[in-house]
Amino acid sequence: MKKMTEHFKEISHPSEELFSLIPPLPEKLSLELNNTCNLNCVFCPFHSPYLSKEDQMTLSHMDPAFAKELLKQAAALGIGRKELGLFATGEIFLYQGFDEILRYARDLNAFSYTYLTTNGILATPENIRLAVEAGVDSIRFSINAGNRSDYELLHGKDCFGTVLENLKEASAYIKSLDRELNLSASCVLTKKTLSEEENIRALFSQYVDDIVFIRAGYLDGIDPLLEEEYAVYGEEQQSFDNDDICGYVFNSLFIDSNGIVRLCCSSQKALIPIVDLKKEPDLKKAWEHETLISFRKRLLAGETKGTVCEKCLGRCISR
């Protein structure tokens, strides 16, 4: 079963055969069912309490019937054949009927690997069981601290005990299954938690198959004060290589909870609208849209200055 580090590597470094203005229809699909969240992490580009009023998201849940229409069309075209993620900027377990959508995707028999990410608060034994029985292949817990005080500071709520207990329960349940299923964790490191990396690894590694650490960076897009207080840069994140091409727009399609195809979901500024599928419900045309072609052209030419791609952490020289 694919680990989360392998997933990240495939997204950022796809086969060079895909590097063209109109690549084959994408093998990876992110279908966001909801953009609502029950946390307000300080570094989150979508739900941070430091976001200005104009940068705050309009919250939405995708109509289940529309989600199924998109999945059916994607399956017929082979979009998402390698990976299907049913989340992006929100908490999946806030979506009523998440298991129904998972089961529908499984029954289409067109998506070989389906995964979810959760902050863990609502990853109760019942919700984990529903997700597993509906056919999910991988579940990632996003936990950005290794103790109660740091957790509350960074997440805005005192839920560390709940999340850790849910992770333990999920781990025990998944280990008891007679099927292969990946359970992983990710952790965004800030100046407050950088020295805790090994402690966090030791705490979570007994429950998960894989841990991904991501350094918080370029937070001035949220608030300049956050950049100074929380951002962390290692040598590998201080410079960018225009020859290092981000693979996302060459192998992945992102549809938000309003049914809009967007450039990607790496940051608030990257949520550039491409096509409203409620008005133009054609995934193939969306993939071949002139805006996506323009970004692919600039990435291939190394001309990202002035675009949202210029300082994206996905393009760091060494990762």
Short mmCIF file of C-alpha atoms in Angstrom, two decimals:
data_model
loop_
_atom_site.label_atom_id
_atom_site.label_comp_id
_atom_site.label_asym_id
_atom_site.label_seq_id
_atom_site.Cartn_x
_atom_site.Cartn_y
_atom_site.Cartn_z
CA MET A 1 0.00 0.00 0.00
CA LYS A 2 1.33 3.42 -0.96
CA LYS A 3 2.68 5.56 1.87
CA MET A 4 1.99 9.29 2.19
CA THR A 5 5.60 10.22 1.39
CA GLU A 6 5.27 8.27 -1.87
CA HIS A 7 2.05 10.12 -2.64
CA PHE A 8 3.75 13.52 -2.17
CA LYS A 9 6.70 12.48 -4.30
CA GLU A 10 4.49 11.30 -7.17
CA ILE A 11 2.51 14.55 -7.12
CA SER A 12 5.58 16.79 -7.16
CA HIS A 13 7.79 14.66 -9.42
CA PRO A 14 5.71 12.91 -12.08
CA SER A 15 7.14 11.29 -15.18
CA GLU A 16 8.67 13.83 -17.54
CA GLU A 17 6.53 12.31 -20.28
CA LEU A 18 3.64 14.32 -18.82
CA PHE A 19 5.41 17.66 -19.23
CA SER A 20 3.44 19.07 -22.16
CA LEU A 21 0.92 21.86 -22.65
CA ILE A 22 -1.94 19.35 -22.84
CA PRO A 23 -0.86 16.19 -20.99
CA PRO A 24 -2.96 13.01 -20.94
CA LEU A 25 -6.05 13.26 -18.74
CA PRO A 26 -4.86 13.37 -15.12
CA GLU A 27 -4.31 10.19 -13.16
CA LYS A 28 -4.94 12.00 -9.88
CA LEU A 29 -8.19 13.69 -8.84
CA SER A 30 -8.93 15.81 -5.78
CA LEU A 31 -12.68 16.23 -5.30
CA GLU A 32 -13.37 18.50 -2.35
CA LEU A 33 -16.70 17.59 -0.75
CA ASN A 34 -16.60 20.47 1.74
CA ASN A 35 -14.38 23.39 2.68
CA THR A 36 -15.65 23.68 6.24
CA CYS A 37 -13.32 23.03 9.16
CA ASN A 38 -13.69 22.73 12.92
CA LEU A 39 -10.22 24.17 13.62
CA ASN A 40 -8.53 27.52 13.01
CA CYS A 41 -4.84 26.64 12.71
CA VAL A 42 -2.78 29.82 12.78
CA PHE A 43 -0.74 28.89 9.67
CA CYS A 44 -3.66 27.59 7.58
CA PRO A 45 -4.08 29.64 4.38
CA PHE A 46 -7.80 28.84 4.37
CA HIS A 47 -9.03 28.98 7.96
CA SER A 48 -6.44 30.94 9.95
CA PRO A 49 -7.97 33.45 12.37
CA TYR A 50 -5.38 35.91 11.07
CA LEU A 51 -6.87 36.01 7.58
CA SER A 52 -8.31 39.34 6.50
CA LYS A 53 -12.06 39.48 6.01
CA GLU A 54 -11.74 39.56 2.22
CA ASP A 55 -9.53 36.43 2.29
CA GLN A 56 -11.94 34.37 4.38
CA MET A 57 -13.60 31.55 2.46
CA THR A 58 -17.28 31.24 1.66
CA LEU A 59 -18.09 27.92 3.26
CA SER A 60 -19.87 25.21 1.27
CA HIS A 61 -20.71 21.51 1.00
CA MET A 62 -21.02 19.86 -2.40
CA ASP A 63 -24.41 18.39 -3.24
CA PRO A 64 -24.03 14.57 -3.07
CA ALA A 65 -25.81 14.05 -6.39
CA PHE A 66 -23.43 16.50 -8.09
CA ALA A 67 -20.42 14.79 -6.50
CA LYS A 68 -21.60 11.48 -7.91
CA GLU A 69 -22.08 13.02 -11.37
CA LEU A 70 -18.50 14.28 -11.34
CA LEU A 71 -17.15 10.95 -10.14
CA LYS A 72 -19.09 9.09 -12.82
CA GLN A 73 -17.74 11.37 -15.54
CA ALA A 74 -14.19 11.14 -14.16
CA ALA A 75 -14.43 7.34 -14.08
CA ALA A 76 -15.59 7.22 -17.70
CA LEU A 77 -12.65 9.41 -18.77
CA GLY A 78 -10.04 7.69 -16.61
CA ILE A 79 -9.46 10.82 -14.53
CA GLY A 80 -8.24 9.90 -11.05
CA ARG A 81 -7.49 6.34 -12.13
CA LYS A 82 -4.38 6.28 -9.94
CA GLU A 83 -5.54 8.38 -6.98
CA LEU A 84 -8.75 9.92 -5.69
CA GLY A 85 -8.74 12.30 -2.72
CA LEU A 86 -12.06 13.45 -1.28
CA PHE A 87 -10.79 16.47 0.62
CA ALA A 88 -8.73 19.63 0.18
CA THR A 89 -9.24 22.67 2.38
CA GLY A 90 -11.81 21.28 4.83
CA GLU A 91 -12.45 18.52 7.37
CA ILE A 92 -13.95 15.48 5.62
CA PHE A 93 -15.84 14.18 8.65
CA LEU A 94 -17.97 17.34 8.71
CA TYR A 95 -19.53 16.17 5.43
CA GLN A 96 -22.73 14.27 6.09
CA GLY A 97 -22.73 11.12 3.99
CA PHE A 98 -18.99 11.01 3.31
CA ASP A 99 -19.20 7.23 3.40
CA GLU A 100 -21.93 7.22 0.74
CA ILE A 101 -19.64 9.10 -1.65
CA LEU A 102 -16.73 6.82 -0.81
CA ARG A 103 -18.86 3.75 -1.48
CA TYR A 104 -20.10 5.19 -4.77
CA ALA A 105 -16.52 5.84 -5.88
CA ARG A 106 -15.52 2.30 -4.92
CA ASP A 107 -18.40 0.77 -6.82
CA LEU A 108 -17.40 2.61 -10.00
CA ASN A 109 -14.26 0.43 -9.93
CA ALA A 110 -12.25 3.16 -11.63
CA PHE A 111 -10.14 4.63 -8.81
CA SER A 112 -7.36 2.33 -7.66
CA TYR A 113 -6.42 4.31 -4.53
CA THR A 114 -8.76 6.49 -2.44
CA TYR A 115 -7.57 8.54 0.50
CA LEU A 116 -8.76 11.02 3.13
CA THR A 117 -7.11 13.54 5.42
CA THR A 118 -8.60 14.49 8.79
CA ASN A 119 -7.54 16.67 11.71
CA GLY A 120 -8.67 13.79 13.89
CA ILE A 121 -11.24 15.48 16.12
CA LEU A 122 -14.16 13.71 14.43
CA ALA A 123 -12.16 10.62 13.46
CA THR A 124 -14.15 8.62 15.96
CA PRO A 125 -14.12 4.82 15.86
CA GLU A 126 -17.54 4.96 14.18
CA ASN A 127 -16.43 7.37 11.43
CA ILE A 128 -13.22 5.44 10.80
CA ARG A 129 -15.24 2.23 10.54
CA LEU A 130 -17.65 3.86 8.08
CA ALA A 131 -14.76 5.08 5.93
CA VAL A 132 -13.04 1.70 5.94
CA GLU A 133 -16.19 -0.24 5.16
CA ALA A 134 -16.93 2.18 2.31
CA GLY A 135 -13.59 1.34 0.71
CA VAL A 136 -11.01 3.98 1.69
CA ASP A 137 -7.39 2.87 1.13
CA SER A 138 -5.54 5.49 3.15
CA ILE A 139 -6.30 7.84 6.04
CA ARG A 140 -3.99 10.63 7.15
CA PHE A 141 -4.21 12.40 10.50
CA SER A 142 -3.02 16.02 10.36
CA ILE A 143 -1.63 16.76 13.84
CA ASN A 144 0.68 19.73 14.16
CA ALA A 145 1.93 19.44 17.74
CA GLY A 146 3.10 16.81 20.17
CA ASN A 147 1.63 18.14 23.40
CA ARG A 148 -1.52 19.80 24.68
CA SER A 149 -0.25 23.38 25.11
CA ASP A 150 1.39 23.61 21.67
CA TYR A 151 -1.67 22.01 20.10
CA GLU A 152 -4.06 24.58 21.57
CA LEU A 153 -1.77 27.45 20.61
CA LEU A 154 -1.48 26.35 16.98
CA HIS A 155 -4.94 24.85 16.38
CA GLY A 156 -7.08 27.24 18.37
CA LYS A 157 -8.75 24.48 20.42
CA ASP A 158 -7.81 22.17 23.28
CA CYS A 159 -8.45 18.87 21.48
CA PHE A 160 -5.06 17.15 21.67
CA GLY A 161 -6.29 14.38 23.97
CA THR A 162 -9.28 13.66 21.75
CA VAL A 163 -7.17 13.50 18.60
CA LEU A 164 -4.51 11.26 20.16
CA GLU A 165 -7.13 8.88 21.51
CA ASN A 166 -8.85 8.72 18.11
CA LEU A 167 -5.50 8.00 16.46
CA LYS A 168 -4.83 5.16 18.89
CA GLU A 169 -8.29 3.70 18.29
CA ALA A 170 -7.92 3.99 14.51
CA SER A 171 -4.52 2.32 14.61
CA ALA A 172 -5.76 -0.61 16.67
CA TYR A 173 -8.81 -1.07 14.44
CA ILE A 174 -6.86 -0.94 11.17
CA LYS A 175 -4.25 -3.39 12.47
CA SER A 176 -7.06 -5.82 13.25
CA LEU A 177 -8.35 -5.82 9.67
CA ASP A 178 -7.74 -8.53 7.16
CA ARG A 179 -6.85 -6.03 4.43
CA GLU A 180 -4.08 -3.61 3.63
CA LEU A 181 -4.85 -0.01 4.57
CA ASN A 182 -2.44 2.85 5.17
CA LEU A 183 -2.64 5.07 8.26
CA SER A 184 -0.29 8.04 8.26
CA ALA A 185 0.26 11.38 9.96
CA SER A 186 1.43 14.78 8.83
CA CYS A 187 2.77 17.60 10.96
CA VAL A 188 3.39 21.23 10.02
CA LEU A 189 6.44 22.42 11.96
CA THR A 190 6.68 26.03 13.14
CA LYS A 191 9.20 27.93 15.23
CA LYS A 192 7.16 26.83 18.24
CA THR A 193 7.52 23.12 17.49
CA LEU A 194 10.66 22.68 15.38
CA SER A 195 12.69 21.42 18.34
CA GLU A 196 9.95 18.87 19.07
CA GLU A 197 10.20 17.03 15.75
CA GLU A 198 11.83 13.88 17.13
CA ASN A 199 9.49 13.79 20.13
CA ILE A 200 6.50 14.10 17.80
CA ARG A 201 7.91 11.34 15.59
CA ALA A 202 8.39 9.06 18.59
CA LEU A 203 4.87 9.73 19.86
CA PHE A 204 3.04 9.07 16.58
CA SER A 205 5.24 6.45 14.90
CA GLN A 206 3.90 3.68 17.12
CA TYR A 207 0.45 4.22 15.61
CA VAL A 208 1.08 5.12 11.95
CA ASP A 209 2.90 3.66 8.96
CA ASP A 210 4.39 6.96 7.81
CA ILE A 211 4.93 10.53 9.07
CA VAL A 212 5.39 13.57 6.85
CA PHE A 213 6.85 16.78 8.32
CA ILE A 214 6.16 20.04 6.49
CA ARG A 215 7.79 23.32 7.46
CA ALA A 216 5.51 26.33 7.71
CA GLY A 217 6.73 28.97 5.31
CA TYR A 218 5.75 32.14 3.45
CA LEU A 219 3.07 33.02 5.99
CA ASP A 220 3.23 36.70 5.06
CA GLY A 221 0.39 35.90 2.64
CA ILE A 222 -1.78 35.43 5.73
CA ASP A 223 -0.26 38.07 8.02
CA PRO A 224 3.29 39.51 8.07
CA LEU A 225 3.43 39.02 11.85
CA LEU A 226 2.87 35.28 11.41
CA GLU A 227 5.88 35.06 9.13
CA GLU A 228 8.13 36.41 11.87
CA GLU A 229 6.59 34.41 14.70
CA TYR A 230 5.97 30.99 13.12
CA ALA A 231 7.68 30.51 9.74
CA VAL A 232 10.53 28.01 9.52
CA TYR A 233 13.01 27.74 6.65
CA GLY A 234 15.72 25.14 6.26
CA GLU A 235 18.44 25.48 3.65
CA GLU A 236 16.32 23.43 1.28
CA GLN A 237 13.52 26.01 1.48
CA GLN A 238 15.47 29.20 0.96
CA SER A 239 15.84 29.09 -2.79
CA PHE A 240 13.96 27.88 -5.82
CA ASP A 241 15.01 26.26 -9.04
CA ASN A 242 13.15 27.26 -12.18
CA ASP A 243 14.23 23.97 -13.76
CA ASP A 244 12.39 22.05 -11.02
CA ILE A 245 8.89 21.77 -12.44
CA CYS A 246 5.88 21.31 -10.17
CA GLY A 247 3.96 18.28 -11.35
CA TYR A 248 0.55 19.25 -10.02
CA VAL A 249 -0.90 20.93 -13.13
CA PHE A 250 0.46 18.09 -15.28
CA ASN A 251 -0.98 15.11 -13.43
CA SER A 252 -3.71 16.32 -11.03
CA LEU A 253 -7.13 17.93 -11.26
CA PHE A 254 -8.61 19.83 -8.31
CA ILE A 255 -12.36 20.49 -8.03
CA ASP A 256 -13.53 22.56 -5.06
CA SER A 257 -16.74 22.12 -3.06
CA ASN A 258 -18.53 24.65 -5.27
CA GLY A 259 -17.81 22.55 -8.36
CA ILE A 260 -15.12 24.89 -9.64
CA VAL A 261 -11.91 23.52 -11.16
CA ARG A 262 -9.05 25.50 -9.65
CA LEU A 263 -5.32 25.69 -10.29
CA CYS A 264 -4.42 23.90 -7.06
CA CYS A 265 -5.03 24.08 -3.31
CA SER A 266 -1.52 24.81 -2.02
CA SER A 267 -2.54 28.28 -0.81
CA GLN A 268 -5.36 30.81 -0.87
CA LYS A 269 -3.75 32.61 -3.82
CA ALA A 270 -3.47 29.34 -5.76
CA LEU A 271 -7.25 28.89 -5.81
CA ILE A 272 -7.40 30.45 -9.26
CA PRO A 273 -10.74 29.53 -10.89
CA ILE A 274 -10.51 27.65 -14.18
CA VAL A 275 -14.01 26.37 -14.98
CA ASP A 276 -17.35 26.30 -13.15
CA LEU A 277 -18.49 22.72 -13.75
CA LYS A 278 -22.07 23.59 -12.85
CA LYS A 279 -22.14 25.76 -15.96
CA GLU A 280 -19.71 23.79 -18.14
CA PRO A 281 -19.73 20.18 -16.86
CA ASP A 282 -16.97 18.83 -19.09
CA LEU A 283 -13.86 17.59 -17.28
CA LYS A 284 -11.88 17.04 -20.47
CA LYS A 285 -12.44 20.62 -21.60
CA ALA A 286 -11.52 21.86 -18.14
CA TRP A 287 -8.20 19.96 -18.28
CA GLU A 288 -7.47 21.56 -21.64
CA HIS A 289 -8.49 25.06 -20.55
CA GLU A 290 -6.31 27.95 -21.68
CA THR A 291 -5.56 29.05 -18.10
CA LEU A 292 -4.07 25.66 -17.22
CA ILE A 293 -2.17 25.62 -20.52
CA SER A 294 -0.76 29.06 -19.69
CA PHE A 295 0.53 27.92 -16.29
CA ARG A 296 2.03 24.75 -17.76
CA LYS A 297 3.77 26.84 -20.41
CA ARG A 298 5.27 29.17 -17.81
CA LEU A 299 6.41 26.29 -15.61
CA LEU A 300 8.04 24.52 -18.55
CA ALA A 301 9.83 27.74 -19.52
CA GLY A 302 10.88 28.54 -15.94
CA GLU A 303 8.93 31.80 -16.08
CA THR A 304 7.09 31.80 -12.76
CA LYS A 305 8.06 35.27 -11.49
CA GLY A 306 4.99 37.19 -10.42
CA THR A 307 2.76 34.11 -10.30
CA VAL A 308 1.49 32.06 -7.37
CA CYS A 309 4.03 29.40 -8.36
CA GLU A 310 7.05 31.65 -7.79
CA LYS A 311 7.57 30.83 -4.11
CA CYS A 312 5.48 27.73 -3.69
CA LEU A 313 7.21 25.31 -1.31
CA GLY A 314 6.45 22.51 -3.76
CA ARG A 315 9.20 23.88 -6.01
CA CYS A 316 12.06 24.03 -3.52
CA ILE A 317 15.41 22.82 -4.88
CA SER A 318 15.63 20.02 -2.34
CA ARG A 319 12.74 18.39 -0.51
#
